[in-house]
Short mmCIF file of C-alpha atoms in Angstrom, two decimals:
data_model
loop_
_atom_site.label_atom_id
_atom_site.label_comp_id
_atom_site.label_asym_id
_atom_site.label_seq_id
_atom_site.Cartn_x
_atom_site.Cartn_y
_atom_site.Cartn_z
CA MET A 1 399.51 70.92 187.43
CA GLY A 2 396.70 69.80 185.92
CA VAL A 3 392.32 68.74 183.12
CA LYS A 4 390.65 65.47 182.85
CA ALA A 5 391.51 63.26 185.43
CA TYR A 6 390.22 62.14 188.77
CA LEU A 7 391.52 61.38 192.22
CA THR A 8 390.85 57.92 193.57
CA ALA A 9 392.89 56.23 196.28
CA HIS A 10 392.01 52.56 196.66
CA TRP A 11 394.40 50.94 199.11
CA ASN A 12 397.75 51.07 200.80
CA SER A 13 399.73 48.50 202.77
CA LEU A 14 402.84 48.49 204.91
CA LEU A 15 405.39 45.74 204.37
CA ARG A 16 408.50 45.09 206.39
CA LEU A 17 411.12 43.03 204.57
CA SER A 18 414.46 42.25 206.22
CA GLY A 19 414.12 45.28 208.48
CA LEU A 20 413.52 47.62 205.52
CA CYS A 21 410.35 49.61 205.92
CA ILE A 22 408.52 49.82 202.59
CA LEU A 23 405.42 51.92 202.06
CA PHE A 24 403.61 50.21 199.20
CA MET A 25 400.77 52.40 197.95
CA GLY A 26 398.41 51.36 195.18
CA LEU A 27 397.16 54.90 194.67
CA SER A 28 395.18 55.69 191.57
CA LEU A 29 395.36 59.46 191.97
CA SER A 30 394.98 60.82 188.53
CA PHE A 31 394.32 63.86 186.43
CA ALA A 32 392.84 61.76 183.69
CA THR A 33 390.41 58.87 183.87
CA ALA A 34 388.04 57.28 181.43
CA GLN A 35 385.94 60.42 181.54
CA THR A 36 387.11 62.84 178.88
CA ASN A 37 386.35 66.33 177.62
CA GLU A 38 385.15 67.34 174.19
CA ASP A 39 388.38 69.17 173.32
CA CYS A 40 390.65 66.23 174.09
CA PRO A 41 389.25 62.67 174.31
CA ALA A 42 392.52 61.12 175.52
CA ALA A 43 392.47 59.74 179.08
CA ALA A 44 395.38 58.10 180.89
CA GLY A 45 393.19 56.00 183.15
CA THR A 46 394.20 54.78 186.60
CA PHE A 47 396.01 51.84 188.17
CA ALA A 48 394.18 49.03 189.95
CA SER A 49 397.10 47.62 191.93
CA SER A 50 400.85 47.79 192.47
CA GLN A 51 403.56 45.29 193.30
CA ILE A 52 407.12 45.27 194.67
CA CYS A 53 409.49 42.35 194.11
CA MET A 54 412.68 42.50 196.16
CA ASP A 55 416.00 40.99 195.07
CA GLY A 56 418.77 42.03 197.43
CA ALA A 57 419.35 45.77 197.25
CA ASP A 58 417.31 46.13 194.06
CA ALA A 59 413.59 45.94 193.38
CA THR A 60 411.15 45.69 190.53
CA ILE A 61 408.09 47.89 190.87
CA SER A 62 405.05 47.41 188.67
CA ALA A 63 401.47 48.60 188.42
CA THR A 64 398.38 47.14 186.77
CA PRO A 65 396.13 49.53 184.79
CA LYS A 66 392.42 49.36 185.57
CA GLY A 67 391.53 49.40 181.88
CA ASP A 68 389.82 52.81 182.00
CA ALA A 69 392.22 54.61 179.68
CA VAL A 70 391.02 56.16 176.40
CA VAL A 71 393.53 56.02 173.52
CA PRO A 72 392.23 57.85 170.40
CA ASP A 73 393.35 56.84 166.90
CA GLY A 74 396.94 57.91 166.27
CA PHE A 75 397.73 58.15 169.99
CA GLU A 76 400.19 55.97 171.91
CA THR A 77 400.57 54.83 175.51
CA ILE A 78 403.82 54.83 177.46
CA PHE A 79 404.65 54.59 181.15
CA VAL A 80 406.86 57.09 182.95
CA LEU A 81 408.95 56.53 186.08
CA THR A 82 409.55 59.54 188.34
CA THR A 83 411.34 60.01 191.65
CA THR A 84 410.89 62.24 194.70
CA GLU A 85 407.94 64.49 195.45
CA GLU A 86 409.08 66.74 192.58
CA LEU A 87 408.31 63.86 190.14
CA VAL A 88 411.67 64.04 188.36
CA ILE A 89 411.51 61.81 185.27
CA GLU A 90 413.97 58.91 185.42
CA ASN A 91 412.80 56.47 182.76
CA VAL A 92 410.04 55.53 180.29
CA SER A 93 408.79 52.13 179.20
CA ASP A 94 406.16 50.40 177.07
CA ALA A 95 405.12 48.46 180.19
CA PRO A 96 404.30 49.72 183.71
CA SER A 97 407.29 47.96 185.27
CA PHE A 98 410.72 49.30 186.26
CA ASP A 99 413.86 48.07 188.04
CA VAL A 100 414.92 50.47 190.81
CA ALA A 101 417.23 50.68 193.81
CA ALA A 102 415.38 49.74 196.99
CA SER A 103 415.48 53.24 198.43
CA GLY A 104 413.69 56.52 197.82
CA ASP A 105 410.31 57.48 196.40
CA TYR A 106 409.07 56.37 192.99
CA THR A 107 405.90 56.86 190.96
CA ILE A 108 404.71 55.11 187.81
CA HIS A 109 402.54 57.27 185.53
CA THR A 110 400.57 56.55 182.36
CA LEU A 111 400.92 58.95 179.42
CA VAL A 112 398.52 58.82 176.45
CA TYR A 113 399.81 61.12 173.71
CA ASP A 114 400.03 61.85 169.99
CA PRO A 115 403.70 61.74 168.92
CA ASN A 116 402.86 64.27 166.18
CA THR A 117 401.95 66.93 168.76
CA LEU A 118 403.95 66.03 171.88
CA ASP A 119 407.69 65.71 171.26
CA LEU A 120 409.17 63.56 174.02
CA GLY A 121 412.60 64.70 172.89
CA ILE A 122 412.10 67.66 175.22
CA VAL A 123 412.40 65.33 178.21
CA GLU A 124 415.81 65.45 179.91
CA VAL A 125 416.08 62.45 182.21
CA GLY A 126 416.94 63.51 185.74
CA VAL A 127 415.90 67.11 185.09
CA THR A 128 412.45 67.36 183.49
CA THR A 129 409.53 66.72 185.86
CA GLY A 130 406.08 65.27 185.39
CA GLY A 131 404.80 68.74 186.27
CA ASP A 132 406.79 70.23 183.38
CA VAL A 133 405.20 67.80 180.91
CA ASN A 134 401.73 68.19 182.40
CA GLY A 135 401.99 71.97 182.01
CA LEU A 136 402.19 71.50 178.22
CA LEU A 137 398.91 69.57 178.12
CA ILE A 138 395.34 70.89 177.97
CA GLN A 139 394.66 69.21 181.34
CA GLY A 140 397.54 71.22 182.84
CA GLY A 141 396.67 74.55 181.25
CA GLY A 142 398.69 74.04 178.05
CA SER A 143 397.55 73.50 174.46
CA ILE A 144 398.50 69.89 173.62
CA CYS A 145 395.90 67.13 173.62
CA ALA A 146 397.36 64.32 175.74
CA SER A 147 396.66 62.78 179.12
CA LEU A 148 399.09 62.18 181.99
CA ASP A 149 398.13 60.34 185.17
CA VAL A 150 400.15 62.75 187.29
CA ALA A 151 399.75 61.05 190.66
CA GLY A 152 399.99 57.54 189.28
CA SER A 153 400.98 54.60 191.49
CA LYS A 154 403.41 55.47 194.28
CA PHE A 155 406.17 53.43 195.90
CA ASN A 156 408.21 54.53 198.89
CA PHE A 157 411.20 52.67 200.30
CA GLY A 158 412.59 53.44 203.73
CA SER A 159 409.98 55.90 204.99
CA CYS A 160 406.71 54.83 206.51
CA ASP A 161 404.96 58.17 206.75
CA PRO A 162 401.19 57.61 206.55
CA ALA A 163 399.72 57.91 203.09
CA CYS A 164 397.31 60.71 202.28
CA GLU A 165 393.89 59.10 202.35
CA ALA A 166 391.90 62.05 201.01
CA THR A 167 390.31 61.47 197.60
CA ALA A 168 388.07 63.87 195.68
CA GLY A 169 385.89 61.39 193.82
CA THR A 170 384.39 62.46 190.51
CA LEU A 171 381.53 64.66 189.31
CA ALA A 172 379.16 64.51 186.35
CA ALA A 173 377.70 67.62 184.73
CA VAL A 174 373.92 68.04 184.72
CA ASP A 175 372.99 68.65 181.08
CA GLY A 176 370.81 71.43 179.77
CA ALA A 177 372.42 74.55 181.23
CA CYS A 178 372.39 77.59 178.94
CA LEU A 179 372.35 81.36 179.25
CA GLU A 180 368.90 82.89 179.49
CA ASN A 181 368.72 86.65 179.90
CA GLY A 182 372.44 86.64 180.55
CA THR A 183 372.52 84.09 183.41
CA ALA A 184 372.69 80.35 183.84
CA THR A 185 372.86 77.90 186.72
CA ILE A 186 375.27 75.03 186.26
CA GLU A 187 375.07 72.00 188.50
CA ALA A 188 377.02 68.76 188.94
CA THR A 189 376.14 65.47 190.60
CA ILE A 190 378.45 63.08 192.41
CA ASN A 191 379.61 60.29 190.14
CA GLU A 192 382.09 58.70 192.55
CA GLU A 193 382.01 59.48 196.25
CA PRO A 194 385.09 61.16 197.77
CA ASN A 195 386.95 59.94 200.83
CA ILE A 196 386.93 62.61 203.54
CA PRO A 197 389.29 61.77 206.45
CA GLU A 198 388.48 62.98 209.94
CA GLY A 199 389.13 66.70 210.28
CA PHE A 200 388.92 67.29 206.52
CA GLU A 201 386.25 69.32 204.73
CA ARG A 202 384.65 69.31 201.29
CA ILE A 203 384.02 72.36 199.12
CA TYR A 204 383.29 72.88 195.44
CA VAL A 205 385.32 75.21 193.24
CA LEU A 206 384.18 76.95 190.06
CA THR A 207 386.86 77.66 187.45
CA GLN A 208 386.75 79.27 184.03
CA GLY A 209 388.59 78.49 180.80
CA ALA A 210 391.32 75.98 179.98
CA GLU A 211 393.55 77.77 182.51
CA LEU A 212 391.07 76.84 185.29
CA VAL A 213 390.97 80.35 186.76
CA ILE A 214 389.10 80.16 190.07
CA GLN A 215 385.88 82.21 190.07
CA ASN A 216 383.99 81.04 193.13
CA VAL A 217 383.64 78.40 195.85
CA SER A 218 380.55 76.85 197.39
CA ASP A 219 379.34 74.16 199.78
CA MET A 220 377.21 72.79 196.94
CA PRO A 221 378.16 71.76 193.38
CA SER A 222 375.97 74.48 191.87
CA PHE A 223 376.90 77.96 190.64
CA GLU A 224 375.29 80.88 188.82
CA VAL A 225 377.32 82.33 185.94
CA THR A 226 376.70 85.44 183.89
CA GLU A 227 378.67 84.84 180.69
CA GLY A 228 379.30 82.18 178.10
CA GLY A 229 382.37 79.99 177.80
CA VAL A 230 383.85 76.93 179.45
CA PHE A 231 383.30 76.52 183.19
CA THR A 232 384.26 73.59 185.42
CA ILE A 233 383.05 72.51 188.86
CA HIS A 234 385.69 70.72 190.96
CA THR A 235 385.59 68.94 194.32
CA LEU A 236 388.25 69.85 196.90
CA ILE A 237 388.82 67.71 200.00
CA TYR A 238 391.19 69.46 202.38
CA ASP A 239 392.27 70.02 205.97
CA PRO A 240 391.85 73.73 206.83
CA ASN A 241 394.76 73.37 209.26
CA THR A 242 397.19 72.56 206.44
CA LEU A 243 395.71 74.22 203.34
CA ASP A 244 394.94 77.91 203.77
CA LEU A 245 392.34 78.91 201.20
CA GLY A 246 393.12 82.54 201.97
CA ILE A 247 395.84 82.24 199.34
CA VAL A 248 393.19 82.00 196.63
CA GLU A 249 392.61 85.25 194.74
CA LEU A 250 389.41 84.98 192.71
CA GLY A 251 389.97 85.68 189.04
CA VAL A 252 393.74 85.18 189.39
CA THR A 253 394.62 81.92 191.18
CA THR A 254 394.11 78.78 189.09
CA GLY A 255 393.20 75.21 189.93
CA VAL A 256 396.67 74.28 188.70
CA ASP A 257 398.21 76.66 191.27
CA VAL A 258 396.29 74.98 194.09
CA ASN A 259 396.96 71.50 192.81
CA GLY A 260 400.69 72.22 192.76
CA LEU A 261 400.58 72.63 196.55
CA LEU A 262 399.09 69.17 197.05
CA GLU A 263 400.88 65.82 197.22
CA GLN A 264 398.98 64.68 194.11
CA GLY A 265 400.46 67.63 192.21
CA GLY A 266 404.02 67.36 193.52
CA GLY A 267 403.55 69.50 196.65
CA ASP A 268 403.56 68.44 200.29
CA ILE A 269 399.98 69.08 201.49
CA CYS A 270 397.58 66.18 201.96
CA ALA A 271 394.40 67.18 200.12
CA ALA A 272 392.52 66.06 197.01
CA LEU A 273 391.35 68.18 194.09
CA ASP A 274 389.29 66.72 191.25
CA VAL A 275 391.14 68.73 188.60
CA PRO A 276 389.10 67.61 185.56
CA GLY A 277 385.80 68.09 187.41
CA ALA A 278 382.51 68.53 185.55
CA ALA A 279 382.87 70.81 182.54
CA PHE A 280 380.23 73.02 180.91
CA ASP A 281 380.44 74.89 177.59
CA LEU A 282 377.82 77.60 178.05
CA THR A 283 376.06 79.27 175.15
CA GLU A 284 372.82 81.24 174.79
CA CYS A 285 369.62 79.24 175.08
CA VAL A 286 367.97 78.48 171.75
CA CYS A 287 364.40 79.65 171.36
CA GLU A 288 362.45 76.89 169.62
CA ALA A 289 359.11 78.69 169.48
CA THR A 290 357.52 79.15 166.05
CA ALA A 291 354.42 81.13 165.05
CA GLY A 292 353.09 78.43 162.74
#
């Protein structure tokens, strides 16, 4: 689901306590970091580390924010606990710490929101998913200004499947692009390097509008466009053996559609998409010449 937020995976460790295999992942895989867009300055930020404290059959899981969130005036921050790959919402808290049973998959997410525009009364614990909430937000193709760190910090008890190590990094837009004679070239530079596991590839995706409709792909973060409006360049790190890009229909498929197939978006494919990307609001170039 998905706009402003970036995929970074910093570390993961395997612990074995009393014969229980615990996958303890401090993953800061997010759709919103300190970088924001002009339409919605809120950013959920990312987590720097995670911790599990065992006490018999129960556990306390907690995460430490990196301090890169952006909370505009009138906005609030809460933390959301979800379970399973479907990110079913189980609890919310003012602190990123929850008591859980020492089994199953859990994720802690940060949500920065304006209570005047996002009514959390719509959330039905055990039914509503993080994807449902994200779909209401501008970053996920909706209309509400708020920021949810969809991937958050993950905890897995009982299953030691290897963590997805692909990360997309972040991009920065090169300023100055405008339409001249009906065309413009938009270009992004790498702000944070991605992590590309062996066998994975990197491509760049051009999307249009708040819905992130895919318009083109390229080996370079540079595209030519022929109309005004909002365009975004995204990085995609993927394994062509597991993610078939033949499913993408230009002008129809969205970045949100693709992200929903990935682990970071609640799917089951290991890949990394920088959903927020580098955004451009293209207008006609201004002629500054004067006759004197």
